[in-house]
PDB file of C-alpha atoms in Angstrom:
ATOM      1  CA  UNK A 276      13.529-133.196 123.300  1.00  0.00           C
ATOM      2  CA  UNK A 277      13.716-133.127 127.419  1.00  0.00           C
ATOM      3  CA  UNK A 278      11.072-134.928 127.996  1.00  0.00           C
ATOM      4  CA  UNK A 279      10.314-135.143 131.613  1.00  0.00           C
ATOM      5  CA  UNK A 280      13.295-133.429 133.892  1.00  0.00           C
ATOM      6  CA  UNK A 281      13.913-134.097 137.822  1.00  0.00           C
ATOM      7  CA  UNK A 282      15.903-131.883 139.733  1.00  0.00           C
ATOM      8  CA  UNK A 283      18.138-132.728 141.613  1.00  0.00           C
ATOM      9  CA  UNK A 284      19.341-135.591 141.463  1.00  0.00           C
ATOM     10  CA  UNK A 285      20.584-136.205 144.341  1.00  0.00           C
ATOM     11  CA  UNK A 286      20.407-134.949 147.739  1.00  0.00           C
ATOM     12  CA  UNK A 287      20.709-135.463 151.259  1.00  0.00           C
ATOM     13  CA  UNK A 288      18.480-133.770 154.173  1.00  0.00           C
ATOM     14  CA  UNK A 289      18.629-133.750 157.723  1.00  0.00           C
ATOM     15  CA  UNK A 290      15.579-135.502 159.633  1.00  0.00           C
ATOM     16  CA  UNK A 291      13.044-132.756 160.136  1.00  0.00           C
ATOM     17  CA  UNK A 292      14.100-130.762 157.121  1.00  0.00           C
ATOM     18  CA  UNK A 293      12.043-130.026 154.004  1.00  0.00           C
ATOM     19  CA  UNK A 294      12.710-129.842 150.292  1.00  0.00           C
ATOM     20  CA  UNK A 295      11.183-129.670 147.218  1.00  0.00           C
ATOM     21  CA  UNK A 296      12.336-132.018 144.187  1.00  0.00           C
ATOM     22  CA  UNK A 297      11.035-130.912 140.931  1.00  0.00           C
ATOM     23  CA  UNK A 298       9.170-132.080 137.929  1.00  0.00           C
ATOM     24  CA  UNK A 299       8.942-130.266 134.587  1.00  0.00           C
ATOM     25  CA  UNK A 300       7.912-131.840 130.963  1.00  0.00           C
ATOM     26  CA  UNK A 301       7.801-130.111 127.638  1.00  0.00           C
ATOM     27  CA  UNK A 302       5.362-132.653 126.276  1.00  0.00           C
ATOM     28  CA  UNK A 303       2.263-130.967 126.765  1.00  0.00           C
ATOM     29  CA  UNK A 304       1.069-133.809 128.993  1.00  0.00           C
ATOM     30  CA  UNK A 305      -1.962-133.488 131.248  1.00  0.00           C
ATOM     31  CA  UNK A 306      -1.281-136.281 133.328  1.00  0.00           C
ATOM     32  CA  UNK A 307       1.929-135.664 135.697  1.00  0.00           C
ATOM     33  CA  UNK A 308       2.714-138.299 138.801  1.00  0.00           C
ATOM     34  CA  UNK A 309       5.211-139.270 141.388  1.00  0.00           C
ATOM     35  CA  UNK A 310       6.547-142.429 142.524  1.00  0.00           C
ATOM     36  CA  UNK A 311       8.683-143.570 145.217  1.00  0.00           C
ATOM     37  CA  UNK A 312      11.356-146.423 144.186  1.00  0.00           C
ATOM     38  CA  UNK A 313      12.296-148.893 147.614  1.00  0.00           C
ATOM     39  CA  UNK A 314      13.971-151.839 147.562  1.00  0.00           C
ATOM     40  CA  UNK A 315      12.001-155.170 147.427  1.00  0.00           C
ATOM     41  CA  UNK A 316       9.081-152.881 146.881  1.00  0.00           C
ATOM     42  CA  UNK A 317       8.981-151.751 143.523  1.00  0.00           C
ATOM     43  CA  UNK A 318       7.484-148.169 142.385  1.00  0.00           C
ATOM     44  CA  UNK A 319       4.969-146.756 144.364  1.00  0.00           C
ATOM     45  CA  UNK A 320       2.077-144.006 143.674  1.00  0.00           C
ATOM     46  CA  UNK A 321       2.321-140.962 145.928  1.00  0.00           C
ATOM     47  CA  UNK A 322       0.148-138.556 144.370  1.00  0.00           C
ATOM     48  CA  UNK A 323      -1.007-137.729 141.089  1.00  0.00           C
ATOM     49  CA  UNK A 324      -2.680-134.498 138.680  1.00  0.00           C
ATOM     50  CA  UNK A 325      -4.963-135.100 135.535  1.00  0.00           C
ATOM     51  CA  UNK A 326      -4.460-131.642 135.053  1.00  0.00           C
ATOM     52  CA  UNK A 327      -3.498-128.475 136.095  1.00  0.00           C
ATOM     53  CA  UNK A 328      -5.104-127.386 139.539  1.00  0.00           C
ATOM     54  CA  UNK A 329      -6.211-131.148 139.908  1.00  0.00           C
ATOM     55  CA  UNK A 330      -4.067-133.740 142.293  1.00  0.00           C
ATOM     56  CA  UNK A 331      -5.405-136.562 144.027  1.00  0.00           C
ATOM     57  CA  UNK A 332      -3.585-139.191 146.402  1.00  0.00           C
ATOM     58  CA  UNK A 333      -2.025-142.839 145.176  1.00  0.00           C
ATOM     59  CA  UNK A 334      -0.681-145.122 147.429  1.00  0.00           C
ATOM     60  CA  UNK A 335       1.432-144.076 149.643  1.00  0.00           C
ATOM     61  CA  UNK A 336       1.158-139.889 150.253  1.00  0.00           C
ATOM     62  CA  UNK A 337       1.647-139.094 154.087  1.00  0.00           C
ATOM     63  CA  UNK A 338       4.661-136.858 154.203  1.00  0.00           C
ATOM     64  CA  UNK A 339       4.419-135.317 150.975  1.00  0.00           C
ATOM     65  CA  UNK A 340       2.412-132.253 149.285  1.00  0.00           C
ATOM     66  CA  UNK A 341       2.262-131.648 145.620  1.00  0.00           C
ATOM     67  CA  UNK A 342       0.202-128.794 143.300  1.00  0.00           C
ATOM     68  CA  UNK A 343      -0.033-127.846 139.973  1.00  0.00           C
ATOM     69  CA  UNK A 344      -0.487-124.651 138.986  1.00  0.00           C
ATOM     70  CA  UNK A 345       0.987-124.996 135.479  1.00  0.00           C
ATOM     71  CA  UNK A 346       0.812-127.733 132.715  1.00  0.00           C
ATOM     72  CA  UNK A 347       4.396-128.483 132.771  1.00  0.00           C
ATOM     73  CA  UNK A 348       5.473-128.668 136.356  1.00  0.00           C
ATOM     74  CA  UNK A 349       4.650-130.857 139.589  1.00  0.00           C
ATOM     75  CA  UNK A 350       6.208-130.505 142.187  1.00  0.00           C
ATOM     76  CA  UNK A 351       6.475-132.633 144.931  1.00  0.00           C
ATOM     77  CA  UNK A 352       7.318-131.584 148.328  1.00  0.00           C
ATOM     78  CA  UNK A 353       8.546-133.163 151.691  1.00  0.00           C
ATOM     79  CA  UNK A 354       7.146-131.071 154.578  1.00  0.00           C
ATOM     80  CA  UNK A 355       9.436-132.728 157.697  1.00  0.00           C
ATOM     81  CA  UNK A 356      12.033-135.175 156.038  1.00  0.00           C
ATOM     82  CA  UNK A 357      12.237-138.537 157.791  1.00  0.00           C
ATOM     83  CA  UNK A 358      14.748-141.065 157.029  1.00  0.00           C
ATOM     84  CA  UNK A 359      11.633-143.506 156.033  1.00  0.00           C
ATOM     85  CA  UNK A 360      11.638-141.488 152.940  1.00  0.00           C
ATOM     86  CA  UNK A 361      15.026-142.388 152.106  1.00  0.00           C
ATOM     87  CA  UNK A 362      14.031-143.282 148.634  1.00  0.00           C
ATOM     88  CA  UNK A 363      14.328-143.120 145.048  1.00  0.00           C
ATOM     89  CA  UNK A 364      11.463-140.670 143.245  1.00  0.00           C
ATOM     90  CA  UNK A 365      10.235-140.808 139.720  1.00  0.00           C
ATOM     91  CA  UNK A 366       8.031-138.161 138.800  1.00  0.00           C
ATOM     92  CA  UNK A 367       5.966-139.461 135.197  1.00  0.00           C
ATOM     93  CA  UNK A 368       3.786-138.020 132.938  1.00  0.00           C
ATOM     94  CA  UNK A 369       1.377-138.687 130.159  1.00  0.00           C
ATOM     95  CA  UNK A 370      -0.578-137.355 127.409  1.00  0.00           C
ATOM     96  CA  UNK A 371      -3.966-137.619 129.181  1.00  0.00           C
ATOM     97  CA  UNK A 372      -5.262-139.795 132.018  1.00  0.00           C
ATOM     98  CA  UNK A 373      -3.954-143.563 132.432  1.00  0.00           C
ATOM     99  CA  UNK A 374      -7.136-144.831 132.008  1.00  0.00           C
ATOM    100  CA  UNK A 375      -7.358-145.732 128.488  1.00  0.00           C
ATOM    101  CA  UNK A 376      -3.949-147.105 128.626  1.00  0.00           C
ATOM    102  CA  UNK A 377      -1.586-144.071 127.159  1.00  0.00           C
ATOM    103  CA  UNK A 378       2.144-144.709 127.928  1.00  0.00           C
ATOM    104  CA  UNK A 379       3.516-143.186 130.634  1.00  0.00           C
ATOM    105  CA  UNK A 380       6.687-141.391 130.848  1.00  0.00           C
ATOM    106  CA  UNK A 381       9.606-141.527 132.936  1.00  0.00           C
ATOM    107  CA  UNK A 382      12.256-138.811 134.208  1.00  0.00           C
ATOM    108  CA  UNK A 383      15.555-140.626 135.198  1.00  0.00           C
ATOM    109  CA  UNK A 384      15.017-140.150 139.233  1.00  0.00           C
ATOM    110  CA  UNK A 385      15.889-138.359 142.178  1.00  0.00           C
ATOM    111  CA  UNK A 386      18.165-140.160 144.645  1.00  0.00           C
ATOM    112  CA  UNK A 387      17.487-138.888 148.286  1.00  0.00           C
ATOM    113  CA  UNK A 388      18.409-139.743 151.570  1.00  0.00           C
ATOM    114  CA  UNK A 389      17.177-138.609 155.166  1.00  0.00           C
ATOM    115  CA  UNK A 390      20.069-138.534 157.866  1.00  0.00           C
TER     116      UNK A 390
ATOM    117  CA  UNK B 294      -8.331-153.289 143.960  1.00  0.00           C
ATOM    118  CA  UNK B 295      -5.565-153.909 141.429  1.00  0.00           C
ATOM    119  CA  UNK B 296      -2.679-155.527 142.335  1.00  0.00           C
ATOM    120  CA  UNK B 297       0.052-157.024 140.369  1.00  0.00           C
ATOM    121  CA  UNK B 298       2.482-159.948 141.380  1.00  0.00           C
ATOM    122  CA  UNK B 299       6.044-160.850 140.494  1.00  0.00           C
ATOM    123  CA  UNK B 300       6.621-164.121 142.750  1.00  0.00           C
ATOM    124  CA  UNK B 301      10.093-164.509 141.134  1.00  0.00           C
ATOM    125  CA  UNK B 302      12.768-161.736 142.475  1.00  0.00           C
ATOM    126  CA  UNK B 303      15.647-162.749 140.744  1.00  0.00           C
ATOM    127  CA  UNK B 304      16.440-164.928 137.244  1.00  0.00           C
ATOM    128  CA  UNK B 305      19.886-165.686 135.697  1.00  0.00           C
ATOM    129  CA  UNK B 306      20.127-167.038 132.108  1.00  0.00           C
ATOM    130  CA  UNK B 307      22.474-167.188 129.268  1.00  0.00           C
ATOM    131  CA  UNK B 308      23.398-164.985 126.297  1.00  0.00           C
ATOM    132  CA  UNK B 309      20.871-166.273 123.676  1.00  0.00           C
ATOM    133  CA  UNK B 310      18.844-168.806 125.289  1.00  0.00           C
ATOM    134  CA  UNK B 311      15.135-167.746 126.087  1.00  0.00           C
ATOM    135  CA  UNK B 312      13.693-166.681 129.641  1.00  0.00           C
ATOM    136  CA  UNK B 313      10.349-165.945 130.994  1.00  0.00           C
ATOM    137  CA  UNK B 314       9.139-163.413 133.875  1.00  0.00           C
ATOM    138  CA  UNK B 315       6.319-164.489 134.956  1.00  0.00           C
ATOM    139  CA  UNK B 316       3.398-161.942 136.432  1.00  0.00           C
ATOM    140  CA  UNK B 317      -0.043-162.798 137.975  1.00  0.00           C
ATOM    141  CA  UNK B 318      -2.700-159.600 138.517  1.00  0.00           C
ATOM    142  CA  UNK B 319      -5.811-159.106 139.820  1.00  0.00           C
ATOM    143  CA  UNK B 320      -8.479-156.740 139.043  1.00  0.00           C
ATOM    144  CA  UNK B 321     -12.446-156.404 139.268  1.00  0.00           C
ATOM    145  CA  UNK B 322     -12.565-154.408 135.979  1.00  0.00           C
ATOM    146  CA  UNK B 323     -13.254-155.969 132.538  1.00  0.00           C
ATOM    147  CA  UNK B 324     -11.341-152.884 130.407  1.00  0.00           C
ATOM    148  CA  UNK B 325      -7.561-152.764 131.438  1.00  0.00           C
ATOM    149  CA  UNK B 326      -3.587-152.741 130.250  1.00  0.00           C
ATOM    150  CA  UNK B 327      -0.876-154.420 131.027  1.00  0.00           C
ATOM    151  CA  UNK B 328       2.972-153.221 130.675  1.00  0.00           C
ATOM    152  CA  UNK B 329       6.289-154.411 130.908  1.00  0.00           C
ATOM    153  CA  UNK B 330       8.753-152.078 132.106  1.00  0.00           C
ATOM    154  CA  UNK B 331      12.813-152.478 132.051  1.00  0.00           C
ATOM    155  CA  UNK B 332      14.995-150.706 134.457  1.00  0.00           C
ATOM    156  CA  UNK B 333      18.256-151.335 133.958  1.00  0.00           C
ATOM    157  CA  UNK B 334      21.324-150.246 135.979  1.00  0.00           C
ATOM    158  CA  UNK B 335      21.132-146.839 135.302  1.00  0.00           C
ATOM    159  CA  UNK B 336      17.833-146.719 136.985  1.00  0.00           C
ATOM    160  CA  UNK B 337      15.822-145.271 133.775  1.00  0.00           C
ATOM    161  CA  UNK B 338      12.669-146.934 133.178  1.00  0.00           C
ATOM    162  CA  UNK B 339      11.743-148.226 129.876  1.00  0.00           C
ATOM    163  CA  UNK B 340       8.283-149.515 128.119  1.00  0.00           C
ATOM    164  CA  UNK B 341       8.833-152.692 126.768  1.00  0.00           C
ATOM    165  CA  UNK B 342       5.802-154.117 125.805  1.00  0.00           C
ATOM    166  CA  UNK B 343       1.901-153.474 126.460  1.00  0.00           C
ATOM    167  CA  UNK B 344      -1.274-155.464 125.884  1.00  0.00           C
ATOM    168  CA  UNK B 345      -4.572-154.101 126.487  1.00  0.00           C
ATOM    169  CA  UNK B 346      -6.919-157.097 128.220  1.00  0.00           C
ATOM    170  CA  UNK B 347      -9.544-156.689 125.280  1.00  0.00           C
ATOM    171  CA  UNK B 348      -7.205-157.536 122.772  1.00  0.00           C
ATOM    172  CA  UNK B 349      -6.951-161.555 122.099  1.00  0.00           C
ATOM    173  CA  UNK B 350      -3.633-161.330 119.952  1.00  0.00           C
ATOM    174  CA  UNK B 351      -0.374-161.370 122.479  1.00  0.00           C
ATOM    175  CA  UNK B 352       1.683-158.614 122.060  1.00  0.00           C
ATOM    176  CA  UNK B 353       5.282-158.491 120.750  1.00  0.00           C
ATOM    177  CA  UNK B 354       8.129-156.425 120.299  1.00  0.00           C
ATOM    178  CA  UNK B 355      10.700-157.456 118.421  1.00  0.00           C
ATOM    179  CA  UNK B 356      12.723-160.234 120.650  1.00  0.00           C
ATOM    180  CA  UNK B 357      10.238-159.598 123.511  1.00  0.00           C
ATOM    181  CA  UNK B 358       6.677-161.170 123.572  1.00  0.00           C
ATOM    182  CA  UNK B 359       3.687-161.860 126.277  1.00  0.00           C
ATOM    183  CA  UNK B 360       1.903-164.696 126.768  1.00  0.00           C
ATOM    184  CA  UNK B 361      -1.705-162.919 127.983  1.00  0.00           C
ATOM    185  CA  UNK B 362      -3.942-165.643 130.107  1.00  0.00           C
ATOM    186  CA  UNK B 363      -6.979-163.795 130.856  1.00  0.00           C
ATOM    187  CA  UNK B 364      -8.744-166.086 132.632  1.00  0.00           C
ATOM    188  CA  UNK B 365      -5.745-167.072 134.811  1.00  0.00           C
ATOM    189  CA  UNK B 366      -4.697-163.383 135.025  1.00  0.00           C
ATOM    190  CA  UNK B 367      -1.009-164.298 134.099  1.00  0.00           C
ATOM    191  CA  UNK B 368       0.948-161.918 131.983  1.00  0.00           C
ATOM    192  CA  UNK B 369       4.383-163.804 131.426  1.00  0.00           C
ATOM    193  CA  UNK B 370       7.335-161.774 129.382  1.00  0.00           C
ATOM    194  CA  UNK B 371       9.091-163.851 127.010  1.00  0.00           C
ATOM    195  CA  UNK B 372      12.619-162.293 126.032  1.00  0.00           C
ATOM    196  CA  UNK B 373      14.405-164.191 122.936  1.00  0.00           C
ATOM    197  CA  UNK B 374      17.911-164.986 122.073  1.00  0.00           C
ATOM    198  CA  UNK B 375      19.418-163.297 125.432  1.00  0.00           C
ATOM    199  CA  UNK B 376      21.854-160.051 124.937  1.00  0.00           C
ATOM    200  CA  UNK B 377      23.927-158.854 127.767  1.00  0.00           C
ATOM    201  CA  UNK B 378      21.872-155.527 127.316  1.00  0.00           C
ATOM    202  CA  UNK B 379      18.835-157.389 128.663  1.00  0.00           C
ATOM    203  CA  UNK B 380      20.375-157.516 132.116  1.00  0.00           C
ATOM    204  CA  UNK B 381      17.834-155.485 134.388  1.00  0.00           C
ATOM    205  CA  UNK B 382      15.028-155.324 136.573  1.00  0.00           C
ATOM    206  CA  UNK B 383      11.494-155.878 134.702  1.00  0.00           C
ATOM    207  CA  UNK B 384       8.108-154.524 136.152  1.00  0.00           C
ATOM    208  CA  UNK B 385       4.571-155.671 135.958  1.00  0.00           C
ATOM    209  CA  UNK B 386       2.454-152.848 135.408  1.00  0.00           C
ATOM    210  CA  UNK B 387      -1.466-152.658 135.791  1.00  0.00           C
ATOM    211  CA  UNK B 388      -3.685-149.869 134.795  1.00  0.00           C
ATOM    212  CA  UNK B 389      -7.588-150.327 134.809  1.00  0.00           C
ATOM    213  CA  UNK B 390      -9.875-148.675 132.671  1.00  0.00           C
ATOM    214  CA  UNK B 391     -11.056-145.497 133.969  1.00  0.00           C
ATOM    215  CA  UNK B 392      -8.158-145.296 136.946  1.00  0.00           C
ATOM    216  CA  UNK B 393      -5.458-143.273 137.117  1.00  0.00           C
ATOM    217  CA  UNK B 394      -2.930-145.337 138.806  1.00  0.00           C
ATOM    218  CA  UNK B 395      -0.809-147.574 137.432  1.00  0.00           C
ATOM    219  CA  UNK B 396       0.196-150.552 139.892  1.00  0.00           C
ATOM    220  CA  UNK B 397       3.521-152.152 139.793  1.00  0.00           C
ATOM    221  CA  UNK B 398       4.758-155.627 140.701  1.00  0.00           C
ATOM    222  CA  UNK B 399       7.909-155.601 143.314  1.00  0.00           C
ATOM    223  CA  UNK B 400      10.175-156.270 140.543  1.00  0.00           C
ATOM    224  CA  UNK B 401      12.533-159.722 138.913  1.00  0.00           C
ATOM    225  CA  UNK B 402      15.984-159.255 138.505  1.00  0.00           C
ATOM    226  CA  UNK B 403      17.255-160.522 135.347  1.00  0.00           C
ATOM    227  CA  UNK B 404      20.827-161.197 135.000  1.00  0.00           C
ATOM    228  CA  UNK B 405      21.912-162.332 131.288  1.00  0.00           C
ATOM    229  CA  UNK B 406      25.695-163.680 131.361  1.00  0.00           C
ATOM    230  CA  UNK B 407      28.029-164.082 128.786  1.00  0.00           C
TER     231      UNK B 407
END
């Protein structure tokens, strides 16, 4: 049972470099998101999918790009890495949409940092 | 707007006495849920407990309960008879009804010592 995987786990990227950290779950779950992890801060949205084909924007998405072509992945890439992305990312899923309160699920995080 | 509050950033207590986290939220919807999440040192984040706003009953979980004030928008986490185990951060989580974002409080450290 993997439930939701990140890879990697950790990197570092030079300013002005991009990357892709990936999100996969075997759960069947239509709802897939990521967050960014800062200290003082706590966890917040970037961007979110109800579905495949269908992402919309949280909180805080400047920088980043996601899709989601397939059920089980999303993807979330950093187009020019800046070190104010220095951050940790959880990417979550769920069985269906948030809004009738289904639990949301974790992957254990992606640890990256922007020299 | 939702937003969630966690005014405390950091609690010590000891092994087997009782604690509370306290969380204030705000939200213009009627229908919503409210979590507790644990992140201990390894970083994973774990559900602890959830209420759902139209439910009257507070919600419990073994050692861990809420104390839901709807009118006052407070969503406290009671944790029971302290374990080592316990030591993490805890999040305040908001979701309303018929959003798909679920808001997050900046976080408590809890330290439990021996």
């Amino acid at each position: 049972n993997a439930g939701v995987t990140q890879t990697p786990k950790f990197q570092v990227l030079k300013t002005g470099q991009s990357m892709t950290l990936q999100c996969a779950q075997d759960m069947n779950h239509e709802y897939m998101s990521w967050y960014r992890q800062d200290p003082g801060m706590g966890l917040r949205l970037i961007h979110y999918s109800v579905g495949a084909g269908i992402t919309d924007q949280g909180e805080v998405p400047n920088g980043y790009n996601v899709s989601r072509s397939t059920t089980e992945d999303f993807p979330l890439r950093l187009l020019s890495a800046a070190p104010s992305q220095t951050s940790v990312y959880f990417c979550a899923s769920s069985y269906s949409g948030l809004g009738t309160g289904n639990t949301i699920y974790f992957g254990e995080g992606s640890w990256l940092t922007v020299v | 707007a939702q937003t969630v509050t966690q005014s405390q950033p950091e609690m010590s207590v000891q092994e087997a006495e009782t604690v509370t986290l306290s969380c204030t939220y705000d939200t213009s919807e009627s229908n919503y849920y409210l979590f507790w999440y644990k992140q201990p040192p390894s970083r994973q984040m774990i559900l602890v407990i959830r209420q759902e706003a139209y439910k009257q009953q507070n919600a419990t979980e073994n050692r861990f309960s809420v104390n839901f004030q709807k009118a006052a928008k407070s969503f406290s986490l009671k944790i029971s008879d302290s374990q080592l185990g316990d030591t993490a951060m805890y999040f305040c989580a908001l979701t309303q009804g018929g959003s798909e974002k679920l808001v997050f409080g900046k976080g408590m450290k809890l330290t439990v010592n021996p």
